[in-house]
Amino acid sequence: MDAVDVLIAGAGPTGLTLACDLARQGVACRIVDQSAGPGGGGRGFSLKPRSLAAFDDLGLAAAVTTAGSVERRTRFHQGTRRLFQLDTPPAPVTGTEPYPNVVALPQWRTEELLRDRLAELGGKVEFGRRVTGVAGGEVTLADGERVRARFVVGADGGRSTVRRLLDVPFTGRTDQDTRAMISDVRLTGLDPAGGVSMWLSADRGVAVARPVADTGVWQVVTSLGPHLAGDQETLQRLLVERSGLPGLRITEVLWHSVWRYNVRIAERFRVGPVFLAGDAAHVHSPFGGHGMNTGIQDAYNLGWKLGMVIRGLLPERVLESYEAERMPVARAILADSDQRMSGMMRWRFARPLAGPLLKRGFARQQRVTRRDHPVYPAGPLIGDGGGQPAPDGSLPTGARLFDLFRGSHFTVLGPGAVPGLDPDLVHVHRVGGDFRVVRPDGYLALTARTPGPVRDYFDRLTVARSVPVSLLQGRIRGGSTLAE
Ligand SMILES: Cc1cc2nc3c(=O)[nH]c(=O)nc-3n(C[C@H](O)[C@H](O)[C@H](O)COP(=O)(O)OP(=O)(O)OC[C@H]3O[C@@H](n4cnc5c(N)ncnc54)[C@H](O)[C@@H]3O)c2cc1C
């Protein structure tokens, strides 16, 4: 039986982010996916600033921002009548905020870039490999192969096999009557320069057409209600009816899916050595653009913890913080997206006069979405003054903070030395002001006037380190990847 440190089930954005994070730490990891090969549609389109900061750390932010675009314009219509146009100039990049905007990139492209990065780090997705059994750390694949993994991560989407095998309830509700068609298409009759078009209509539902920059492809979403067929003829008909544009013609459907409204959360994110992440742990409405971003953040929260435990730098109990930190975030996101969804259902019935109100509401939502990041509460990994993402900045030496943070290690910034810290675990840099401890996922863990609390923080964290199985097996390539 093959043995591995981590087996990841599912190579969507969640599984791929985790695989990149583990691969850069030299952790022996396999990532399997039941699909025959890469595919899937646009789906998750918005990469938020926190996801971009994670990608910066993982070494793919430049590729993502180059491939993506910042959406500047959305036009809202009530039937054929234009209600208003929302222009959103991109926020300026600053020294403390290198990623101030939401980047639009179809999910298939984000996944492609993640796979490219994984390949650079020496990893590879095993397509056509379905997980059918999980018993503790023993995983069975559909072809009968059995793999022993120290840790298993179910990143296998909303219908997660891993979650079902663990018998973890997926609590919430499914509304069979609230459905939508999501398609990637080529079309004629709309100008991509007009940006995103949204048609809201009292009796005929909602339609959205969003151009994918520089591709000639559009993502089209149409609400369906309980009775309409989810086929391509219906898609064409609804688009023309709702837009009032008889010349709007779909010339090619590249990908097509029907979505049902689900708001659900797994009652546990961890059972022994098995973790759930991304849609396998929580699903909700697409409003707020949370889904893919939350999965990326789940993976980024779990990646350094698993890696440091496997590398023997932290004790296994650190892994308890994954559910403690991520479950409240998921609950808050479920509530937020549910609220936005209800708001959307109300706006469908808006009268033209409600235009200014709608415009204010959408503009506010866009601002909130840009600034959207979870705050972690005090706990073993978050001390006084911590819990927020640490901003970027530059030091008098010219060094950029995000460059100092890059890699799976803690960073201490402070006016003096902190004796006794393990250099594989913590990188220390002399900077004026208070001592600040930054976690490997870029969250501020602690601020302190003196080095004492910093020392105490790491003493508490590292007490009773576990035996590094991978080191015993001789499979760790090395520690941090930070090059200073
Ligand atoms: C219309 C729409 C718009 C959206 N817009 C946004 C947005 O703007 N921003 C955003 O952040 N999110 C958005 N989302 C949500 C986003 O698409 C999902 O949240 C995201 O795909 C979740 O990623 P994941 O990796 O957790 O799961 P998935 O992407 O579902 O990936 C799971 C993978 O696991 C594989 N798998 C399943 N079972 C097994 C098994 N037994 N063994 C091996 N492999 C398996 C699957 O083949 C799949 O590749 C949107 C979703 C929809 C439907």
Coordinates of C-alpha atoms and ligand atoms in Angstrom, one line a residue:
M1 CA 0.0 0.0 0.0
D2 CA 1.3 3.4 -1.0
A3 CA 1.9 5.8 2.0
V4 CA 1.7 9.5 1.8
D5 CA 1.6 12.4 4.2
V6 CA -1.6 14.0 2.8
L7 CA -4.1 12.7 0.3
I8 CA -6.4 15.4 -1.1
A9 CA -9.7 14.3 -2.7
G10 CA -10.8 16.9 -5.3
A11 CA -8.8 19.2 -7.5
G12 CA -11.1 22.2 -7.6
P13 CA -9.7 25.6 -6.3
T14 CA -9.7 24.3 -2.7
G15 CA -7.8 21.1 -3.3
L16 CA -5.4 22.8 -5.7
T17 CA -4.6 25.7 -3.3
L18 CA -3.9 23.2 -0.6
A19 CA -1.7 21.0 -2.9
C20 CA 0.4 24.1 -3.8
D21 CA 0.8 25.1 -0.2
L22 CA 1.9 21.5 0.8
A23 CA 4.1 21.0 -2.2
R24 CA 6.1 24.2 -1.5
Q25 CA 6.7 22.9 2.0
G26 CA 8.1 19.6 0.6
V27 CA 5.2 17.6 2.1
A28 CA 4.5 14.3 0.3
C29 CA 1.0 14.8 -1.0
R30 CA -1.2 13.3 -3.6
I31 CA -4.2 15.0 -5.2
V32 CA -6.8 12.9 -7.0
D33 CA -9.9 14.0 -8.9
Q34 CA -12.7 11.8 -10.3
S35 CA -13.0 13.9 -13.5
A36 CA -11.4 12.5 -16.6
G37 CA -9.4 15.7 -17.0
P38 CA -9.5 19.5 -16.5
G39 CA -12.8 21.1 -17.3
G40 CA -15.7 22.8 -15.6
G41 CA -17.1 26.2 -16.4
G42 CA -16.7 29.8 -15.4
R43 CA -18.6 29.4 -12.1
G44 CA -16.6 31.3 -9.5
F45 CA -15.6 34.5 -11.2
S46 CA -14.4 36.9 -8.5
L47 CA -11.1 36.5 -6.8
K48 CA -11.1 38.8 -3.7
P49 CA -8.1 40.6 -2.3
R50 CA -7.5 38.0 0.5
S51 CA -7.4 35.2 -2.1
L52 CA -4.9 37.3 -4.2
A53 CA -2.8 37.8 -1.1
A54 CA -2.7 34.1 -0.6
F55 CA -1.8 33.6 -4.2
D56 CA 1.0 36.2 -3.8
D57 CA 2.4 34.0 -1.0
L58 CA 2.0 30.9 -3.1
G59 CA 3.7 32.5 -6.1
L60 CA 0.9 32.8 -8.6
A61 CA -0.6 36.3 -8.0
A62 CA 1.2 37.8 -11.0
A63 CA -0.1 35.1 -13.3
V64 CA -3.7 35.5 -12.0
T65 CA -3.7 39.3 -12.1
T66 CA -2.3 39.3 -15.6
A67 CA -4.9 36.7 -16.8
G68 CA -7.8 38.4 -15.0
S69 CA -9.4 41.8 -15.3
V70 CA -11.0 44.3 -12.9
E71 CA -14.7 44.7 -13.9
R72 CA -15.5 48.4 -14.2
R73 CA -19.1 48.6 -15.4
T74 CA -22.4 46.9 -14.7
R75 CA -25.6 47.8 -16.5
F76 CA -28.9 47.1 -14.8
H77 CA -32.1 46.9 -16.7
Q78 CA -35.8 46.5 -15.8
G79 CA -36.9 44.5 -18.8
T80 CA -35.8 46.5 -21.9
R81 CA -35.5 49.7 -20.0
R82 CA -32.0 50.7 -18.6
L83 CA -32.4 51.4 -14.8
F84 CA -28.8 52.6 -14.3
Q85 CA -25.2 51.9 -15.0
L86 CA -22.7 51.3 -12.2
D87 CA -19.2 52.4 -12.9
T88 CA -16.6 51.1 -10.5
P89 CA -13.1 52.6 -11.2
P90 CA -10.4 50.3 -9.9
A91 CA -9.0 51.2 -6.5
P92 CA -5.4 52.4 -6.6
V93 CA -2.6 49.9 -5.6
T94 CA -0.9 51.3 -2.5
G95 CA 2.2 50.3 -0.5
T96 CA 0.0 48.7 2.1
E97 CA -2.6 47.2 -0.2
P98 CA -1.1 45.6 -3.3
Y99 CA -4.4 43.9 -4.2
P100 CA -7.2 46.4 -3.6
N101 CA -9.6 45.1 -6.3
V102 CA -11.6 42.0 -7.0
V103 CA -10.1 40.3 -10.0
A104 CA -12.5 38.7 -12.5
L105 CA -11.3 35.4 -13.8
P106 CA -13.3 32.3 -14.8
Q107 CA -12.9 29.5 -12.4
W108 CA -11.6 27.1 -15.0
R109 CA -8.7 29.5 -15.7
T110 CA -7.9 30.0 -12.0
E111 CA -7.8 26.2 -11.7
E112 CA -5.5 26.0 -14.8
L113 CA -3.1 28.5 -13.2
L114 CA -3.1 26.6 -9.9
R115 CA -2.3 23.4 -11.8
D116 CA 0.6 25.2 -13.6
R117 CA 1.9 26.4 -10.2
L118 CA 1.5 23.0 -8.7
A119 CA 3.5 21.5 -11.6
E120 CA 6.3 24.1 -11.0
L121 CA 6.4 22.9 -7.4
G122 CA 6.7 19.3 -8.5
G123 CA 3.1 18.2 -8.0
K124 CA 0.4 16.8 -10.4
V125 CA -3.3 16.1 -10.3
E126 CA -4.2 12.5 -10.8
F127 CA -7.4 12.7 -12.9
G128 CA -9.8 9.9 -13.4
R129 CA -9.3 8.7 -9.8
R130 CA -12.3 8.7 -7.6
V131 CA -12.2 8.3 -3.8
T132 CA -14.7 5.6 -2.8
G133 CA -13.6 4.7 0.7
V134 CA -12.1 6.5 3.7
A135 CA -11.5 4.7 7.0
G136 CA -9.3 6.8 9.2
G137 CA -6.2 7.5 7.1
E138 CA -6.8 4.6 4.7
V139 CA -8.3 5.7 1.4
T140 CA -9.7 3.5 -1.3
L141 CA -9.9 4.6 -4.9
A142 CA -12.4 3.4 -7.5
D143 CA -9.8 1.2 -9.3
G144 CA -9.1 -0.6 -6.0
E145 CA -5.9 1.1 -5.1
R146 CA -5.5 1.7 -1.4
V147 CA -3.5 4.5 0.0
R148 CA -2.4 5.1 3.6
A149 CA -2.3 8.8 4.4
R150 CA -1.4 10.5 7.6
F151 CA -4.0 13.1 6.8
V152 CA -6.9 13.1 4.3
V153 CA -8.6 16.2 3.0
G154 CA -12.0 16.1 1.4
A155 CA -12.1 19.0 -1.0
D156 CA -14.5 17.1 -3.2
G157 CA -17.3 19.7 -3.6
G158 CA -20.8 20.1 -2.4
R159 CA -21.7 16.4 -2.9
S160 CA -18.6 15.3 -1.1
T161 CA -18.1 11.6 -1.0
V162 CA -15.6 12.0 1.9
R163 CA -18.2 13.9 4.0
R164 CA -20.8 11.1 3.4
L165 CA -18.3 8.4 4.2
L166 CA -17.5 10.2 7.5
D167 CA -21.2 10.4 8.2
V168 CA -21.0 14.1 9.0
P169 CA -24.4 15.7 8.7
F170 CA -24.7 18.6 6.1
T171 CA -27.1 20.7 7.9
G172 CA -29.3 23.3 6.2
R173 CA -31.8 23.5 3.4
T174 CA -32.2 22.9 -0.4
D175 CA -34.8 25.0 -2.2
Q176 CA -35.7 22.9 -5.3
D177 CA -37.8 25.8 -6.7
T178 CA -34.9 28.3 -6.8
R179 CA -32.9 27.2 -9.7
A180 CA -30.6 28.9 -12.3
M181 CA -28.9 27.9 -15.5
I182 CA -25.2 28.8 -15.7
S183 CA -23.5 28.7 -19.1
D184 CA -20.3 29.7 -20.8
V185 CA -21.3 30.7 -24.3
R186 CA -20.3 32.6 -27.4
L187 CA -22.9 35.1 -28.5
T188 CA -23.7 38.0 -30.8
G189 CA -25.8 41.1 -30.1
L190 CA -24.0 42.4 -27.0
D191 CA -20.9 44.5 -26.8
P192 CA -18.3 43.4 -24.3
A193 CA -17.3 47.0 -23.8
G194 CA -20.6 47.5 -22.1
G195 CA -19.4 45.3 -19.2
V196 CA -21.8 43.1 -17.2
S197 CA -25.5 43.3 -18.1
M198 CA -28.2 42.4 -15.6
W199 CA -31.9 42.3 -16.4
L200 CA -34.3 42.3 -13.5
S201 CA -37.9 41.7 -14.2
A202 CA -41.0 41.2 -12.1
D203 CA -42.6 38.5 -14.0
R204 CA -39.8 37.0 -16.1
G205 CA -37.0 36.4 -13.6
V206 CA -33.3 37.5 -13.8
A207 CA -30.6 37.2 -16.5
V208 CA -27.0 38.2 -16.3
A209 CA -24.4 38.3 -19.1
R210 CA -20.8 38.8 -18.2
P211 CA -18.0 39.1 -20.8
V212 CA -14.8 37.1 -20.1
A213 CA -12.0 39.5 -20.9
D214 CA -10.2 38.9 -24.2
T215 CA -11.8 35.6 -25.0
G216 CA -15.1 36.3 -26.8
V217 CA -16.8 34.1 -24.2
W218 CA -19.7 35.2 -21.9
Q219 CA -20.9 33.7 -18.7
V220 CA -24.7 33.8 -18.8
V221 CA -26.9 33.1 -15.7
T222 CA -30.7 32.9 -16.0
S223 CA -33.0 32.2 -13.1
L224 CA -35.3 29.2 -13.9
G225 CA -38.0 28.9 -11.2
P226 CA -39.5 25.5 -10.5
H227 CA -41.0 24.6 -13.8
L228 CA -38.8 25.6 -16.7
A229 CA -36.5 23.1 -18.5
G230 CA -32.8 23.7 -18.0
D231 CA -31.9 23.1 -21.6
Q232 CA -30.1 25.3 -24.1
E233 CA -33.2 26.2 -26.1
T234 CA -34.7 27.6 -22.9
L235 CA -31.5 29.5 -22.3
Q236 CA -31.7 31.2 -25.7
R237 CA -35.4 32.0 -25.3
L238 CA -35.1 33.4 -21.7
L239 CA -32.1 35.6 -22.7
V240 CA -34.0 37.2 -25.5
E241 CA -37.2 37.6 -23.5
R242 CA -35.6 39.1 -20.4
S243 CA -33.2 41.4 -22.3
G244 CA -35.8 42.5 -24.9
L245 CA -33.0 42.1 -27.4
P246 CA -34.3 40.0 -30.3
G247 CA -30.8 40.1 -32.0
L248 CA -29.1 38.5 -29.0
R249 CA -28.1 35.0 -30.3
I250 CA -26.1 32.3 -28.6
T251 CA -23.8 30.8 -31.2
E252 CA -22.0 28.2 -29.1
V253 CA -22.5 26.7 -25.7
L254 CA -19.2 25.7 -24.2
W255 CA -20.4 24.6 -20.8
H256 CA -23.8 24.4 -19.2
S257 CA -25.1 23.5 -15.8
V258 CA -28.3 23.9 -13.6
W259 CA -27.8 25.2 -10.1
R260 CA -30.2 24.7 -7.2
Y261 CA -30.2 26.9 -4.1
N262 CA -28.5 25.1 -1.2
V263 CA -27.4 26.6 2.1
R264 CA -25.7 23.9 4.1
I265 CA -22.8 23.5 6.5
A266 CA -21.0 20.3 7.7
E267 CA -21.5 19.8 11.4
R268 CA -17.8 19.0 11.7
F269 CA -14.8 20.1 9.6
R270 CA -12.6 17.3 11.0
V271 CA -13.0 13.7 12.0
G272 CA -9.7 12.3 13.3
P273 CA -7.1 12.6 10.5
V274 CA -9.8 13.6 7.9
F275 CA -10.6 17.2 7.1
L276 CA -13.3 18.8 5.0
A277 CA -12.7 22.0 3.1
G278 CA -14.3 24.3 0.6
D279 CA -17.8 23.3 -0.8
A280 CA -17.4 19.9 0.9
A281 CA -17.8 21.8 4.2
H282 CA -20.2 24.6 3.2
V283 CA -22.4 25.6 0.3
H284 CA -24.5 28.8 -0.2
S285 CA -25.8 31.1 -2.8
P286 CA -23.4 32.6 -5.3
F287 CA -24.3 36.2 -4.1
G288 CA -21.4 37.8 -2.5
G289 CA -18.9 35.7 -4.6
H290 CA -17.9 33.8 -1.5
G291 CA -17.7 30.2 -2.5
M292 CA -14.4 29.8 -4.3
N293 CA -12.7 32.4 -2.1
T294 CA -13.8 30.7 1.1
G295 CA -12.5 27.4 -0.2
I296 CA -9.2 29.0 -1.0
Q297 CA -9.0 30.5 2.5
D298 CA -9.9 27.1 4.1
A299 CA -7.0 25.6 2.2
Y300 CA -4.7 28.4 3.0
N301 CA -5.6 28.1 6.7
L302 CA -5.1 24.4 6.8
G303 CA -2.0 24.2 4.5
W304 CA 0.6 25.7 6.8
K305 CA -0.8 23.9 9.9
L306 CA -0.7 20.5 8.2
G307 CA 2.7 21.3 6.8
M308 CA 4.2 22.4 10.1
V309 CA 2.8 19.4 11.9
I310 CA 4.2 17.0 9.3
R311 CA 7.6 18.8 9.3
G312 CA 7.7 18.4 13.1
L313 CA 7.6 22.1 13.8
L314 CA 4.3 22.2 15.6
P315 CA 2.3 19.7 17.7
E316 CA -0.7 18.0 16.2
R317 CA -3.1 19.8 18.5
V318 CA -2.6 22.9 16.4
L319 CA -4.9 21.3 13.8
E320 CA -7.8 21.8 16.2
S321 CA -7.7 25.4 15.3
Y322 CA -8.7 24.7 11.7
E323 CA -12.4 24.0 12.6
A324 CA -12.3 26.6 15.4
E325 CA -11.3 29.3 13.0
R326 CA -13.0 28.3 9.8
M327 CA -16.4 27.2 11.0
P328 CA -17.5 30.6 12.3
V329 CA -16.3 32.2 9.1
A330 CA -18.4 29.7 7.1
R331 CA -21.5 30.3 9.3
A332 CA -21.2 34.1 8.8
I333 CA -20.8 33.7 5.0
L334 CA -23.9 31.4 4.9
A335 CA -25.9 34.1 6.6
D336 CA -24.5 36.9 4.4
S337 CA -25.1 35.1 1.1
D338 CA -28.6 34.0 2.3
Q339 CA -29.4 37.7 3.1
R340 CA -28.1 38.8 -0.3
M341 CA -30.1 36.1 -2.0
S342 CA -33.3 37.2 -0.3
G343 CA -32.5 40.8 -1.2
M344 CA -32.1 39.7 -4.8
M345 CA -35.4 38.0 -4.8
R346 CA -37.0 41.2 -3.6
W347 CA -35.2 43.4 -6.2
R348 CA -36.7 41.2 -8.9
F349 CA -40.0 42.9 -8.1
A350 CA -38.5 46.4 -8.0
R351 CA -40.3 49.1 -10.0
P352 CA -38.2 51.4 -12.3
L353 CA -38.5 54.1 -9.7
A354 CA -36.4 52.0 -7.3
G355 CA -33.4 52.5 -9.6
P356 CA -31.5 54.9 -7.3
L357 CA -32.1 52.7 -4.3
L358 CA -30.8 49.6 -6.2
K359 CA -27.8 51.5 -7.4
R360 CA -26.8 52.5 -3.9
G361 CA -27.3 49.0 -2.7
F362 CA -25.2 47.4 -5.4
A363 CA -22.4 50.0 -5.0
R364 CA -22.3 49.3 -1.3
Q365 CA -22.2 45.6 -1.9
Q366 CA -19.2 46.0 -4.2
R367 CA -17.4 48.1 -1.6
V368 CA -18.1 45.4 1.0
T369 CA -17.0 42.6 -1.3
R370 CA -13.6 44.4 -1.9
R371 CA -12.9 44.7 1.8
D372 CA -14.3 41.3 2.7
H373 CA -12.0 39.3 5.0
P374 CA -12.6 37.2 8.1
V375 CA -11.2 38.2 11.4
Y376 CA -10.1 35.3 13.6
P377 CA -11.0 35.5 17.3
A378 CA -8.5 35.1 20.2
G379 CA -7.4 31.6 20.7
P380 CA -4.2 29.5 20.9
L381 CA -3.0 31.0 17.6
I382 CA -4.3 34.5 18.0
G383 CA -3.1 36.6 20.9
D384 CA -3.4 40.3 22.0
G385 CA -3.9 42.6 19.1
G386 CA -4.1 39.8 16.5
G387 CA -6.8 38.4 14.3
Q388 CA -6.6 40.8 11.3
P389 CA -4.6 40.3 8.0
A390 CA -1.3 42.0 8.3
P391 CA -0.9 44.8 5.7
D392 CA 1.9 45.0 3.2
G393 CA 4.5 47.8 3.5
S394 CA 8.1 48.5 2.9
L395 CA 10.9 48.7 5.4
P396 CA 13.6 51.4 5.4
T397 CA 15.9 48.8 3.9
G398 CA 13.6 48.7 0.9
A399 CA 12.3 45.2 1.7
R400 CA 8.7 44.5 1.1
L401 CA 6.8 42.9 4.0
F402 CA 4.8 40.5 1.8
D403 CA 8.2 39.3 0.5
L404 CA 9.4 38.7 4.1
F405 CA 6.2 36.9 4.9
R406 CA 6.4 34.6 1.8
G407 CA 6.9 31.0 2.7
S408 CA 5.5 28.7 5.4
H409 CA 7.0 30.3 8.5
F410 CA 6.0 32.8 11.1
T411 CA 7.5 36.2 10.9
V412 CA 8.4 38.4 13.8
L413 CA 8.9 42.1 13.2
G414 CA 10.4 44.0 16.1
P415 CA 12.9 46.4 17.5
G416 CA 15.2 43.7 19.0
A417 CA 16.1 40.0 19.1
V418 CA 13.8 37.3 20.5
P419 CA 16.2 34.7 21.7
G420 CA 15.6 30.9 21.4
L421 CA 13.2 30.9 18.3
D422 CA 13.6 28.0 15.9
P423 CA 14.7 29.6 12.5
D424 CA 12.7 26.9 10.6
L425 CA 9.6 28.0 12.4
V426 CA 10.1 31.8 12.7
H427 CA 12.0 34.4 10.7
V428 CA 12.8 37.5 12.7
H429 CA 13.4 41.0 11.2
R430 CA 14.5 44.1 13.0
V431 CA 11.9 46.9 12.5
G432 CA 11.0 49.8 14.8
G433 CA 7.9 50.0 16.8
D434 CA 6.1 47.1 18.7
F435 CA 6.9 43.4 18.2
R436 CA 4.4 41.9 15.7
V437 CA 4.0 38.2 15.0
V438 CA 2.6 37.3 11.6
R439 CA 1.3 33.8 10.9
P440 CA 2.3 31.9 7.8
D441 CA -1.2 32.8 6.3
G442 CA -0.5 36.5 6.7
Y443 CA -2.7 37.0 9.8
L444 CA -1.4 39.1 12.6
A445 CA -1.1 36.8 15.6
L446 CA 0.1 39.1 18.3
T447 CA 1.4 42.6 19.0
A448 CA 3.6 43.3 22.1
R449 CA 5.8 46.0 23.5
T450 CA 8.5 43.6 24.7
P451 CA 9.9 40.2 23.4
G452 CA 8.5 38.3 26.5
P453 CA 5.0 37.7 25.1
V454 CA 6.5 36.7 21.7
R455 CA 8.6 34.1 23.4
D456 CA 5.6 32.9 25.5
Y457 CA 3.5 32.7 22.3
F458 CA 5.9 30.3 20.6
D459 CA 6.6 28.3 23.8
R460 CA 2.9 27.6 24.2
L461 CA 2.5 26.8 20.5
T462 CA 5.4 24.4 20.3
V463 CA 5.1 22.5 23.5
A464 CA 5.0 18.7 22.9
R465 CA 5.8 18.7 19.3
S466 CA 4.8 15.5 17.5
V467 CA 7.3 13.1 15.9
P468 CA 7.8 14.2 12.2
V469 CA 6.7 11.0 10.4
S470 CA 7.9 12.4 7.0
L471 CA 11.3 13.1 8.4
L472 CA 11.5 9.6 9.7
Q473 CA 10.5 8.4 6.2
G474 CA 13.1 10.8 4.7
R475 CA 10.7 12.5 2.4
I476 CA 10.9 16.1 3.5
R477 CA 12.9 18.2 1.0
G478 CA 13.4 21.2 3.3
G479 CA 11.8 23.9 5.3
S480 CA 10.9 27.4 4.3
T481 CA 11.1 28.6 0.8
L482 CA 11.8 32.2 1.7
A483 CA 14.8 33.6 -0.1
E484 CA 16.1 36.7 1.6
Ligands
LIG1 C1 -23.1 30.4 -10.8 C2 -22.0 30.3 -9.8 C3 -21.3 31.4 -9.6 C4 -20.3 31.4 -8.6 N1 -19.6 32.5 -8.4 C5 -18.6 32.6 -7.5 C6 -17.8 33.7 -7.4 O1 -17.9 34.7 -8.1 N2 -16.8 33.7 -6.5 C7 -16.6 32.6 -5.7 O2 -15.7 32.6 -4.8 N3 -17.4 31.4 -5.9 C8 -18.4 31.4 -6.7 N4 -19.1 30.3 -6.9 C9 -18.9 29.1 -6.1 C10 -17.7 28.2 -6.6 O3 -17.8 27.8 -7.9 C11 -17.5 27.0 -5.6 O4 -17.6 27.5 -4.3 C12 -16.1 26.4 -5.8 O5 -16.1 25.6 -7.0 C13 -15.8 25.4 -4.7 O6 -14.5 24.9 -4.9 P1 -14.1 23.4 -4.3 O7 -12.7 23.2 -4.8 O8 -14.4 23.4 -2.8 O9 -15.1 22.4 -4.9 P2 -15.4 22.1 -6.5 O10 -15.0 23.2 -7.4 O11 -16.7 21.5 -6.6 O12 -14.3 20.9 -6.8 C14 -14.5 19.6 -6.2 C15 -13.7 18.6 -7.1 O13 -13.8 17.3 -6.4 C16 -13.9 16.4 -7.4 N5 -14.5 15.2 -6.8 C17 -15.8 15.1 -6.4 N6 -16.0 13.9 -5.8 C18 -14.8 13.2 -5.8 C19 -14.4 11.9 -5.4 N7 -15.2 11.1 -4.8 N8 -13.1 11.6 -5.6 C20 -12.2 12.5 -6.2 N9 -12.6 13.7 -6.7 C21 -13.9 14.1 -6.5 C22 -14.7 17.0 -8.5 O14 -14.5 16.4 -9.8 C23 -14.2 18.5 -8.5 O15 -13.2 18.7 -9.4 C24 -20.1 30.2 -7.9 C25 -20.8 29.1 -8.1 C26 -21.8 29.1 -9.1 C27 -22.6 27.9 -9.3

